[in-house]
mmCIF file of C-alpha atoms and ligand atoms in Angstrom:
data_model
loop_
_atom_site.group_PDB
_atom_site.id
_atom_site.type_symbol
_atom_site.label_atom_id
_atom_site.label_comp_id
_atom_site.label_asym_id
_atom_site.label_seq_id
_atom_site.Cartn_x
_atom_site.Cartn_y
_atom_site.Cartn_z
ATOM 1 C CA MET A 124 -1.240 -8.391 -20.526
ATOM 2 C CA SER A 125 -2.366 -5.103 -19.317
ATOM 3 C CA ILE A 126 -4.936 -5.017 -16.799
ATOM 4 C CA LYS A 127 -7.678 -2.335 -17.271
ATOM 5 C CA THR A 128 -7.079 0.590 -14.575
ATOM 6 C CA ILE A 129 -9.057 3.112 -13.114
ATOM 7 C CA LYS A 130 -6.773 5.688 -11.396
ATOM 8 C CA VAL A 131 -7.599 7.879 -8.142
ATOM 9 C CA ALA A 132 -8.697 11.108 -8.869
ATOM 10 C CA GLN A 133 -6.181 12.603 -6.324
ATOM 11 C CA SER A 134 -3.945 10.628 -4.269
ATOM 12 C CA ARG A 135 -3.768 10.160 -0.326
ATOM 13 C CA LEU A 136 -0.071 10.336 -0.323
ATOM 14 C CA PRO A 137 0.491 13.700 0.404
ATOM 15 C CA GLN A 138 -1.207 12.838 3.949
ATOM 16 C CA VAL A 139 0.551 9.897 4.994
ATOM 17 C CA ASP A 140 3.409 10.531 7.417
ATOM 18 C CA PHE A 141 6.140 7.684 6.450
ATOM 19 C CA ASN A 142 7.605 8.256 9.881
ATOM 20 C CA ASN A 143 4.863 6.704 11.492
ATOM 21 C CA LEU A 144 3.520 3.653 9.565
ATOM 22 C CA PRO A 145 1.265 1.549 11.769
ATOM 23 C CA PHE A 146 0.906 -2.103 10.348
ATOM 24 C CA GLY A 147 -2.315 -2.596 8.346
ATOM 25 C CA LYS A 148 -4.019 0.565 8.574
ATOM 26 C CA ILE A 149 -2.711 2.774 5.979
ATOM 27 C CA PHE A 150 -3.081 1.524 2.450
ATOM 28 C CA SER A 151 -2.377 2.720 -0.810
ATOM 29 C CA ASP A 152 -4.198 4.292 -3.188
ATOM 30 C CA HIS A 153 -5.310 1.182 -5.529
ATOM 31 C CA MET A 154 -6.051 -2.191 -5.242
ATOM 32 C CA LEU A 155 -6.593 -5.250 -7.599
ATOM 33 C CA VAL A 156 -10.309 -6.563 -7.818
ATOM 34 C CA ALA A 157 -10.852 -10.627 -9.618
ATOM 35 C CA ASP A 158 -13.710 -12.206 -9.382
ATOM 36 C CA TYR A 159 -14.622 -15.599 -10.255
ATOM 37 C CA ILE A 160 -17.844 -16.471 -11.713
ATOM 38 C CA ASP A 161 -19.480 -19.265 -13.107
ATOM 39 C CA GLY A 162 -16.468 -21.573 -12.914
ATOM 40 C CA ALA A 163 -14.265 -18.629 -14.754
ATOM 41 C CA TRP A 164 -12.162 -16.354 -13.867
ATOM 42 C CA GLN A 165 -12.909 -13.183 -15.237
ATOM 43 C CA PRO A 166 -10.565 -10.074 -16.081
ATOM 44 C CA ALA A 167 -8.680 -8.307 -13.207
ATOM 45 C CA GLU A 168 -9.109 -4.535 -12.362
ATOM 46 C CA ILE A 169 -7.127 -2.113 -10.635
ATOM 47 C CA VAL A 170 -9.192 0.654 -9.430
ATOM 48 C CA PRO A 171 -9.561 3.391 -6.228
ATOM 49 C CA PHE A 172 -8.966 1.565 -2.758
ATOM 50 C CA ALA A 173 -12.844 1.831 -1.512
ATOM 51 C CA ASP A 174 -14.905 -0.277 0.538
ATOM 52 C CA ILE A 175 -16.895 -3.160 -0.541
ATOM 53 C CA SER A 176 -20.537 -3.994 -0.243
ATOM 54 C CA VAL A 177 -21.456 -7.422 0.366
ATOM 55 C CA SER A 178 -24.698 -9.107 0.953
ATOM 56 C CA PRO A 179 -25.305 -10.184 4.389
ATOM 57 C CA SER A 180 -25.500 -13.739 3.465
ATOM 58 C CA LEU A 181 -21.884 -13.621 1.343
ATOM 59 C CA SER A 182 -20.752 -17.017 2.165
ATOM 60 C CA ALA A 183 -17.362 -16.614 3.032
ATOM 61 C CA LEU A 184 -18.519 -14.790 6.406
ATOM 62 C CA HIS A 185 -21.104 -17.601 7.513
ATOM 63 C CA HIS A 186 -18.548 -20.633 6.319
ATOM 64 C CA ALA A 187 -14.882 -18.929 5.999
ATOM 65 C CA GLN A 188 -13.926 -20.043 2.579
ATOM 66 C CA ALA A 189 -11.232 -17.253 3.053
ATOM 67 C CA ILE A 190 -7.622 -17.282 2.559
ATOM 68 C CA PHE A 191 -4.973 -14.613 2.183
ATOM 69 C CA GLU A 192 -0.994 -14.117 1.408
ATOM 70 C CA GLY A 193 1.222 -11.889 3.309
ATOM 71 C CA MET A 194 4.328 -10.659 1.006
ATOM 72 C CA LYS A 195 6.358 -7.401 0.915
ATOM 73 C CA ALA A 196 7.713 -5.505 -1.665
ATOM 74 C CA PHE A 197 11.087 -2.911 -1.722
ATOM 75 C CA LYS A 198 12.502 -0.293 -3.462
ATOM 76 C CA ASN A 199 16.508 -0.450 -4.357
ATOM 77 C CA LYS A 200 18.761 2.652 -4.265
ATOM 78 C CA ALA A 201 18.343 2.972 -8.381
ATOM 79 C CA GLY A 202 14.371 3.262 -7.601
ATOM 80 C CA GLU A 203 13.373 -0.008 -8.997
ATOM 81 C CA VAL A 204 10.556 -2.039 -7.321
ATOM 82 C CA ILE A 205 11.817 -5.349 -5.770
ATOM 83 C CA PHE A 206 9.406 -8.329 -5.110
ATOM 84 C CA PHE A 207 10.956 -10.803 -2.281
ATOM 85 C CA ARG A 208 9.407 -14.742 -3.174
ATOM 86 C CA MET A 209 6.426 -13.321 -5.016
ATOM 87 C CA GLU A 210 6.224 -16.918 -6.763
ATOM 88 C CA ASP A 211 6.759 -18.483 -3.887
ATOM 89 C CA ASN A 212 3.902 -16.665 -2.118
ATOM 90 C CA TYR A 213 1.706 -17.071 -5.593
ATOM 91 C CA ASN A 214 2.563 -21.250 -5.338
ATOM 92 C CA ARG A 215 1.354 -20.907 -1.730
ATOM 93 C CA MET A 216 -1.918 -18.962 -2.337
ATOM 94 C CA ASN A 217 -3.219 -21.616 -4.416
ATOM 95 C CA ILE A 218 -1.715 -24.365 -2.126
ATOM 96 C CA SER A 219 -4.252 -22.747 0.451
ATOM 97 C CA ALA A 220 -6.929 -22.401 -2.630
ATOM 98 C CA GLU A 221 -6.598 -26.105 -2.870
ATOM 99 C CA ARG A 222 -7.348 -26.996 0.682
ATOM 100 C CA MET A 223 -10.458 -24.507 0.926
ATOM 101 C CA CYS A 224 -11.592 -26.242 -1.788
ATOM 102 C CA MET A 225 -11.254 -22.771 -3.718
ATOM 103 C CA PRO A 226 -10.303 -22.068 -7.419
ATOM 104 C CA ALA A 227 -6.335 -21.539 -8.161
ATOM 105 C CA ILE A 228 -5.480 -17.890 -9.449
ATOM 106 C CA PRO A 229 -4.418 -17.491 -12.653
ATOM 107 C CA HIS A 230 -0.522 -16.356 -12.666
ATOM 108 C CA GLU A 231 -1.373 -13.326 -14.879
ATOM 109 C CA ILE A 232 -3.928 -12.191 -12.503
ATOM 110 C CA PHE A 233 -1.584 -12.719 -9.223
ATOM 111 C CA VAL A 234 1.887 -11.900 -10.322
ATOM 112 C CA ASP A 235 1.304 -9.748 -13.562
ATOM 113 C CA GLY A 236 -1.331 -8.127 -11.458
ATOM 114 C CA LEU A 237 0.653 -7.510 -8.825
ATOM 115 C CA LYS A 238 3.679 -6.267 -10.638
ATOM 116 C CA GLN A 239 1.049 -3.465 -12.039
ATOM 117 C CA LEU A 240 -0.636 -2.568 -8.910
ATOM 118 C CA VAL A 241 2.816 -2.098 -7.470
ATOM 119 C CA ASP A 242 4.050 -0.156 -10.160
ATOM 120 C CA LEU A 243 1.370 2.128 -10.318
ATOM 121 C CA ASP A 244 1.879 3.056 -6.385
ATOM 122 C CA ARG A 245 5.150 2.398 -6.293
ATOM 123 C CA ASP A 246 5.778 5.809 -4.785
ATOM 124 C CA TRP A 247 4.003 4.416 -1.451
ATOM 125 C CA ILE A 248 6.999 2.009 -0.709
ATOM 126 C CA PRO A 249 8.500 3.320 2.054
ATOM 127 C CA THR A 250 12.465 3.141 2.106
ATOM 128 C CA GLY A 251 13.253 3.836 5.749
ATOM 129 C CA GLU A 252 14.948 1.408 8.320
ATOM 130 C CA GLY A 253 12.830 -1.894 8.714
ATOM 131 C CA GLN A 254 10.010 -0.540 6.231
ATOM 132 C CA ALA A 255 8.336 -2.298 3.017
ATOM 133 C CA LEU A 256 5.234 -2.114 1.049
ATOM 134 C CA TYR A 257 3.191 -5.202 2.662
ATOM 135 C CA LEU A 258 1.087 -6.861 -0.096
ATOM 136 C CA ARG A 259 -2.076 -8.445 1.187
ATOM 137 C CA PRO A 260 -4.086 -10.562 -1.279
ATOM 138 C CA VAL A 261 -7.291 -11.682 -0.179
ATOM 139 C CA MET A 262 -9.471 -14.203 -1.458
ATOM 140 C CA PHE A 263 -13.176 -15.502 0.038
ATOM 141 C CA SER A 264 -16.505 -17.226 -1.465
ATOM 142 C CA SER A 265 -19.003 -14.773 -2.512
ATOM 143 C CA ASP A 266 -21.821 -16.789 -3.169
ATOM 144 C CA THR A 267 -24.794 -14.902 -2.029
ATOM 145 C CA ALA A 268 -26.735 -18.544 -0.339
ATOM 146 C CA ILE A 269 -26.166 -19.867 2.843
ATOM 147 C CA GLY A 270 -25.009 -23.462 2.434
ATOM 148 C CA VAL A 271 -22.521 -25.456 4.029
ATOM 149 C CA LYS A 272 -21.056 -26.024 0.508
ATOM 150 C CA PRO A 273 -17.963 -24.914 -1.931
ATOM 151 C CA SER A 274 -19.179 -21.676 -3.326
ATOM 152 C CA GLU A 275 -19.247 -21.297 -6.995
ATOM 153 C CA ASN A 276 -18.330 -17.617 -7.231
ATOM 154 C CA TYR A 277 -15.422 -16.264 -5.574
ATOM 155 C CA LYS A 278 -13.724 -12.412 -5.225
ATOM 156 C CA LEU A 279 -9.578 -11.904 -5.261
ATOM 157 C CA ILE A 280 -8.631 -8.677 -4.007
ATOM 158 C CA ILE A 281 -5.158 -7.748 -3.680
ATOM 159 C CA MET A 282 -4.258 -4.308 -1.576
ATOM 160 C CA THR A 283 -1.079 -2.882 -0.501
ATOM 161 C CA MET A 284 0.041 -0.936 3.154
ATOM 162 C CA PRO A 285 3.440 1.237 3.434
ATOM 163 C CA THR A 286 4.597 -0.379 6.603
ATOM 164 C CA GLY A 287 7.265 -0.251 9.603
ATOM 165 C CA ALA A 288 7.901 -2.900 12.354
ATOM 166 C CA TYR A 289 4.844 -5.165 13.191
ATOM 167 C CA TYR A 290 6.139 -5.711 16.761
ATOM 168 C CA LEU A 291 7.730 -2.662 18.758
ATOM 169 C CA GLU A 292 9.326 -4.411 21.533
ATOM 170 C CA PRO A 293 10.794 -7.983 21.849
ATOM 171 C CA LEU A 294 8.355 -10.301 22.937
ATOM 172 C CA LYS A 295 7.147 -11.745 26.013
ATOM 173 C CA VAL A 296 5.711 -15.688 24.565
ATOM 174 C CA TRP A 297 3.575 -17.822 26.657
ATOM 175 C CA ILE A 298 4.089 -21.465 26.219
ATOM 176 C CA GLU A 299 -0.040 -22.606 25.627
ATOM 177 C CA THR A 300 -0.944 -25.915 26.771
ATOM 178 C CA LYS A 301 -4.410 -25.887 26.388
ATOM 179 C CA TYR A 302 -5.389 -24.504 23.227
ATOM 180 C CA SER A 303 -4.269 -25.444 19.535
ATOM 181 C CA ARG A 304 -4.239 -23.349 16.524
ATOM 182 C CA SER A 305 -4.018 -26.272 14.527
ATOM 183 C CA ALA A 306 -4.295 -30.083 14.487
ATOM 184 C CA LEU A 307 -2.568 -32.473 12.300
ATOM 185 C CA GLY A 308 -4.995 -33.111 9.129
ATOM 186 C CA GLY A 309 -6.553 -29.929 10.003
ATOM 187 C CA THR A 310 -5.656 -26.475 7.820
ATOM 188 C CA GLY A 311 -2.881 -24.973 9.730
ATOM 189 C CA TYR A 312 -0.526 -25.320 6.848
ATOM 190 C CA ALA A 313 -2.721 -23.178 4.671
ATOM 191 C CA LYS A 314 -3.014 -19.059 4.973
ATOM 192 C CA ALA A 315 -6.725 -19.801 5.991
ATOM 193 C CA ALA A 316 -8.502 -16.913 7.490
ATOM 194 C CA GLY A 317 -10.032 -19.145 10.306
ATOM 195 C CA ASN A 318 -6.770 -19.715 11.369
ATOM 196 C CA TYR A 319 -6.077 -16.561 12.336
ATOM 197 C CA GLY A 320 -9.200 -16.092 13.943
ATOM 198 C CA GLY A 321 -9.209 -19.207 15.888
ATOM 199 C CA ALA A 322 -6.029 -17.992 17.321
ATOM 200 C CA MET A 323 -7.193 -14.857 18.918
ATOM 201 C CA TYR A 324 -9.278 -16.296 22.249
ATOM 202 C CA PRO A 325 -6.321 -17.958 23.745
ATOM 203 C CA SER A 326 -4.089 -15.007 22.612
ATOM 204 C CA LYS A 327 -6.184 -12.907 24.463
ATOM 205 C CA LEU A 328 -5.654 -14.883 27.975
ATOM 206 C CA ALA A 329 -2.469 -14.993 27.643
ATOM 207 C CA ALA A 330 -2.120 -10.618 26.818
ATOM 208 C CA GLN A 331 -3.865 -10.497 30.045
ATOM 209 C CA HIS A 332 -1.244 -11.726 31.755
ATOM 210 C CA GLY A 333 1.058 -9.366 30.103
ATOM 211 C CA TYR A 334 2.250 -11.848 27.465
ATOM 212 C CA HIS A 335 2.195 -10.469 23.617
ATOM 213 C CA GLN A 336 2.073 -14.199 21.912
ATOM 214 C CA LEU A 337 1.653 -17.771 22.461
ATOM 215 C CA LEU A 338 4.602 -20.385 21.915
ATOM 216 C CA TRP A 339 1.967 -22.896 19.748
ATOM 217 C CA THR A 340 2.275 -26.635 20.876
ATOM 218 C CA ASP A 341 1.048 -29.767 19.361
ATOM 219 C CA SER A 342 -2.612 -30.486 20.074
ATOM 220 C CA ILE A 343 -2.213 -33.967 21.159
ATOM 221 C CA ASN A 344 0.348 -33.939 23.802
ATOM 222 C CA ASN A 345 0.834 -30.127 24.336
ATOM 223 C CA GLU A 346 4.600 -30.825 24.152
ATOM 224 C CA ALA A 347 6.135 -30.306 20.856
ATOM 225 C CA ILE A 348 6.557 -26.380 19.795
ATOM 226 C CA GLU A 349 4.643 -25.301 16.696
ATOM 227 C CA GLU A 350 4.616 -21.594 16.128
ATOM 228 C CA SER A 351 4.688 -18.532 18.084
ATOM 229 C CA GLY A 352 1.898 -16.339 17.392
ATOM 230 C CA SER A 353 1.505 -15.906 13.588
ATOM 231 C CA MET A 354 4.943 -16.910 13.000
ATOM 232 C CA ASN A 355 7.295 -19.830 12.358
ATOM 233 C CA VAL A 356 9.720 -20.064 15.517
ATOM 234 C CA MET A 357 13.428 -20.750 15.905
ATOM 235 C CA PHE A 358 16.065 -20.935 18.843
ATOM 236 C CA VAL A 359 19.782 -21.059 18.841
ATOM 237 C CA PHE A 360 21.033 -23.732 21.225
ATOM 238 C CA ASP A 361 24.516 -23.282 21.965
ATOM 239 C CA ASP A 362 25.058 -22.731 18.568
ATOM 240 C CA VAL A 363 23.022 -24.398 16.595
ATOM 241 C CA LEU A 364 19.998 -23.210 14.591
ATOM 242 C CA VAL A 365 16.977 -25.109 15.663
ATOM 243 C CA THR A 366 13.536 -24.871 14.403
ATOM 244 C CA PRO A 367 10.264 -27.226 14.429
ATOM 245 C CA ALA A 368 10.038 -29.423 11.708
ATOM 246 C CA LEU A 369 7.012 -28.521 9.188
ATOM 247 C CA HIS A 370 4.186 -30.788 9.248
ATOM 248 C CA SER A 371 0.255 -30.053 8.059
ATOM 249 C CA SER A 372 -0.268 -28.037 10.847
ATOM 250 C CA MET A 373 1.992 -25.630 10.727
ATOM 251 C CA LEU A 374 2.288 -22.721 7.311
ATOM 252 C CA ALA A 375 5.856 -22.890 5.495
ATOM 253 C CA GLY A 376 6.800 -19.474 6.159
ATOM 254 C CA LEU A 377 9.076 -18.170 3.599
ATOM 255 C CA THR A 378 10.771 -16.045 6.064
ATOM 256 C CA ARG A 379 11.443 -19.457 7.765
ATOM 257 C CA ASP A 380 12.793 -20.958 4.560
ATOM 258 C CA SER A 381 14.966 -18.172 3.701
ATOM 259 C CA ILE A 382 16.827 -18.021 7.110
ATOM 260 C CA LEU A 383 17.557 -21.698 6.592
ATOM 261 C CA HIS A 384 19.200 -21.132 3.650
ATOM 262 C CA ILE A 385 21.323 -18.476 4.346
ATOM 263 C CA ALA A 386 22.510 -19.978 7.895
ATOM 264 C CA ARG A 387 23.379 -23.235 6.236
ATOM 265 C CA ASP A 388 25.507 -21.039 3.380
ATOM 266 C CA TRP A 389 27.171 -19.050 6.351
ATOM 267 C CA GLY A 390 28.114 -22.280 7.657
ATOM 268 C CA MET A 391 25.601 -22.757 10.780
ATOM 269 C CA LYS A 392 24.615 -26.097 11.729
ATOM 270 C CA VAL A 393 20.968 -26.237 11.137
ATOM 271 C CA GLU A 394 18.386 -28.812 12.571
ATOM 272 C CA GLU A 395 14.880 -28.886 11.385
ATOM 273 C CA ARG A 396 13.342 -31.081 13.627
ATOM 274 C CA GLU A 397 10.599 -31.749 16.813
ATOM 275 C CA VAL A 398 11.588 -29.281 19.572
ATOM 276 C CA THR A 399 9.301 -30.335 22.556
ATOM 277 C CA VAL A 400 8.586 -28.138 25.574
ATOM 278 C CA THR A 401 10.735 -30.738 27.714
ATOM 279 C CA GLU A 402 13.742 -30.227 25.764
ATOM 280 C CA LEU A 403 13.334 -26.541 25.909
ATOM 281 C CA LEU A 404 12.707 -26.006 29.990
ATOM 282 C CA GLN A 405 15.999 -28.077 30.318
ATOM 283 C CA LYS A 406 18.088 -26.080 27.480
ATOM 284 C CA TYR A 407 17.125 -23.224 29.414
ATOM 285 C CA LYS A 408 18.422 -24.820 33.085
ATOM 286 C CA GLU A 409 21.460 -25.433 31.467
ATOM 287 C CA GLY A 410 22.105 -21.922 30.001
ATOM 288 C CA ARG A 411 22.226 -23.135 26.238
ATOM 289 C CA VAL A 412 19.139 -21.246 25.108
ATOM 290 C CA LYS A 413 21.171 -18.380 23.286
ATOM 291 C CA GLU A 414 18.187 -16.659 21.039
ATOM 292 C CA ALA A 415 14.598 -17.360 20.508
ATOM 293 C CA PHE A 416 13.117 -15.769 17.702
ATOM 294 C CA GLY A 417 9.526 -15.623 15.680
ATOM 295 C CA VAL A 418 10.567 -14.965 11.831
ATOM 296 C CA GLY A 419 7.282 -14.291 9.347
ATOM 297 C CA THR A 420 6.824 -11.574 6.661
ATOM 298 C CA ALA A 421 5.109 -9.293 8.410
ATOM 299 C CA ALA A 422 7.311 -9.063 11.820
ATOM 300 C CA ASN A 423 10.643 -10.584 9.869
ATOM 301 C CA ILE A 424 12.600 -11.240 12.915
ATOM 302 C CA ALA A 425 11.095 -10.964 16.391
ATOM 303 C CA HIS A 426 13.397 -11.155 19.167
ATOM 304 C CA ILE A 427 11.697 -13.285 21.810
ATOM 305 C CA ALA A 428 12.817 -11.602 25.416
ATOM 306 C CA THR A 429 10.940 -13.847 27.674
ATOM 307 C CA ILE A 430 9.181 -17.729 27.556
ATOM 308 C CA GLY A 431 6.549 -18.074 30.223
ATOM 309 C CA HIS A 432 5.299 -21.370 31.295
ATOM 310 C CA LYS A 433 2.975 -22.134 34.326
ATOM 311 C CA ASP A 434 5.480 -20.938 37.462
ATOM 312 C CA LEU A 435 8.533 -20.262 35.151
ATOM 313 C CA VAL A 436 9.385 -17.260 33.906
ATOM 314 C CA MET A 437 12.530 -17.780 31.620
ATOM 315 C CA GLU A 438 14.339 -14.853 30.522
ATOM 316 C CA LEU A 439 16.786 -15.000 27.674
ATOM 317 C CA PRO A 440 20.173 -13.419 26.615
ATOM 318 C CA PRO A 441 20.117 -9.751 26.122
ATOM 319 C CA LEU A 442 19.401 -8.689 22.734
ATOM 320 C CA SER A 443 22.691 -7.338 21.994
ATOM 321 C CA GLU A 444 24.209 -10.911 22.519
ATOM 322 C CA ARG A 445 21.902 -12.244 19.982
ATOM 323 C CA THR A 446 24.304 -12.393 17.181
ATOM 324 C CA PHE A 447 22.340 -14.493 15.121
ATOM 325 C CA ALA A 448 19.413 -13.076 14.711
ATOM 326 C CA ASN A 449 21.113 -9.695 14.798
ATOM 327 C CA LYS A 450 23.203 -10.431 11.630
ATOM 328 C CA MET A 451 20.462 -12.111 9.820
ATOM 329 C CA TYR A 452 18.263 -9.345 10.359
ATOM 330 C CA ASP A 453 20.305 -6.983 8.546
ATOM 331 C CA HIS A 454 22.008 -9.557 5.986
ATOM 332 C CA LEU A 455 17.962 -10.348 4.928
ATOM 333 C CA PHE A 456 16.926 -6.708 4.594
ATOM 334 C CA ALA A 457 20.104 -5.830 2.634
ATOM 335 C CA TYR A 458 18.922 -8.844 0.226
ATOM 336 C CA LYS A 459 15.458 -7.973 0.020
ATOM 337 C CA ARG A 460 16.414 -4.042 -0.992
ATOM 338 C CA GLY A 461 18.533 -5.527 -3.432
ATOM 339 C CA GLU A 462 21.803 -4.232 -2.067
ATOM 340 C CA LEU A 463 23.345 -7.850 -2.174
ATOM 341 C CA THR A 464 23.666 -10.493 -5.125
ATOM 342 C CA ASP A 465 20.193 -12.256 -5.526
ATOM 343 C CA ASN A 466 22.294 -15.825 -5.136
ATOM 344 C CA TYR A 467 18.938 -17.553 -4.572
ATOM 345 C CA GLY A 468 16.783 -16.312 -7.504
ATOM 346 C CA TRP A 469 14.286 -14.840 -4.826
ATOM 347 C CA LEU A 470 13.969 -11.118 -6.098
ATOM 348 C CA VAL A 471 11.812 -9.585 -9.362
ATOM 349 C CA LYS A 472 12.483 -6.400 -10.263
ATOM 350 C CA ILE A 473 10.101 -3.640 -12.608
HETATM 351 C C1 COI B 1557 2.642 -12.106 7.859
HETATM 352 O O1 COI B 1557 3.593 -12.362 8.570
HETATM 353 O O2 COI B 1557 2.497 -11.687 6.604
HETATM 354 C C2 COI B 1557 1.203 -12.782 8.174
HETATM 355 O O3 COI B 1557 0.431 -13.350 7.395
HETATM 356 C C3 COI B 1557 0.868 -13.035 9.685
HETATM 357 C C4 COI B 1557 0.084 -11.942 10.004
HETATM 358 C C5 COI B 1557 0.074 -10.261 10.123
HETATM 359 C C6 COI B 1557 -1.315 -12.457 10.357
#
């Protein structure tokens, strides 16, 4: 299906410094827009990236029916565009849509639309170390009436942005034992915009004490570790890769899933299970916390250098000793760039 396309009169590409790509600030020339009106998706269009105008009564602004995805596209040495796990992102977007009482997005709008959008802006895909084209689909309710009920109209916009590293340094994370990111039965497993908004205040408090991010704990006992910031979290205890098992308050990250697949195939012992703060403190005292890192699409693999808890500041082993995360980072990047065999069928090339 060919999507109606209105191209920019003049590309902004020559103004972009590809050696300096702060995350989320530089947008490619075009975006995809599709509206859901009166119970049906209308044909998508690809148009120049531009501001949109909304009514002050836009329902998403009031009651937060808003979801998004984060995914990445790369370019291989032959100049082909490679999408990493796009079908999985598509499926997760619709899981989020269901949870937030929003309409499912048709495959031809999301997947075919992304292919055409990124093909058009393929020159925006950066190829430097750690760089990618970040793809950000967002859907929000667009009724212009204030009522706490599912909207009848929605807008999907997919924008893309060339990006480099998300975190510029190893992270200091604080174990959060007062505030929660989500709760069992809540919206934590969905990429609902409000999950991220609700995380900002406790993150700001931690930042005032010099911490980049939080280690979120469960909402009942504040004891089971769930995620780190907007990423999943993993540890290497001795020589075992350990990550909190998923449940309804946690996002099923695709980077998480990819790393678990690859680690198991490397023959590494992998455990998806409850990881408590007590266990982490105990293992640290015993010198058994070899590595800790956050994993996510935007951040890739983000080393955690320091974990703070009450009066204790746990300094973890130096990055040069993080054998697993360093090897996995290189492997995953080479995989996404199409330099390895696509054993898992995760790549789509155009
Ligand atoms: C991602 O990793 O892509 C995310 O969506 C997390 C964050 C940038 C909000």
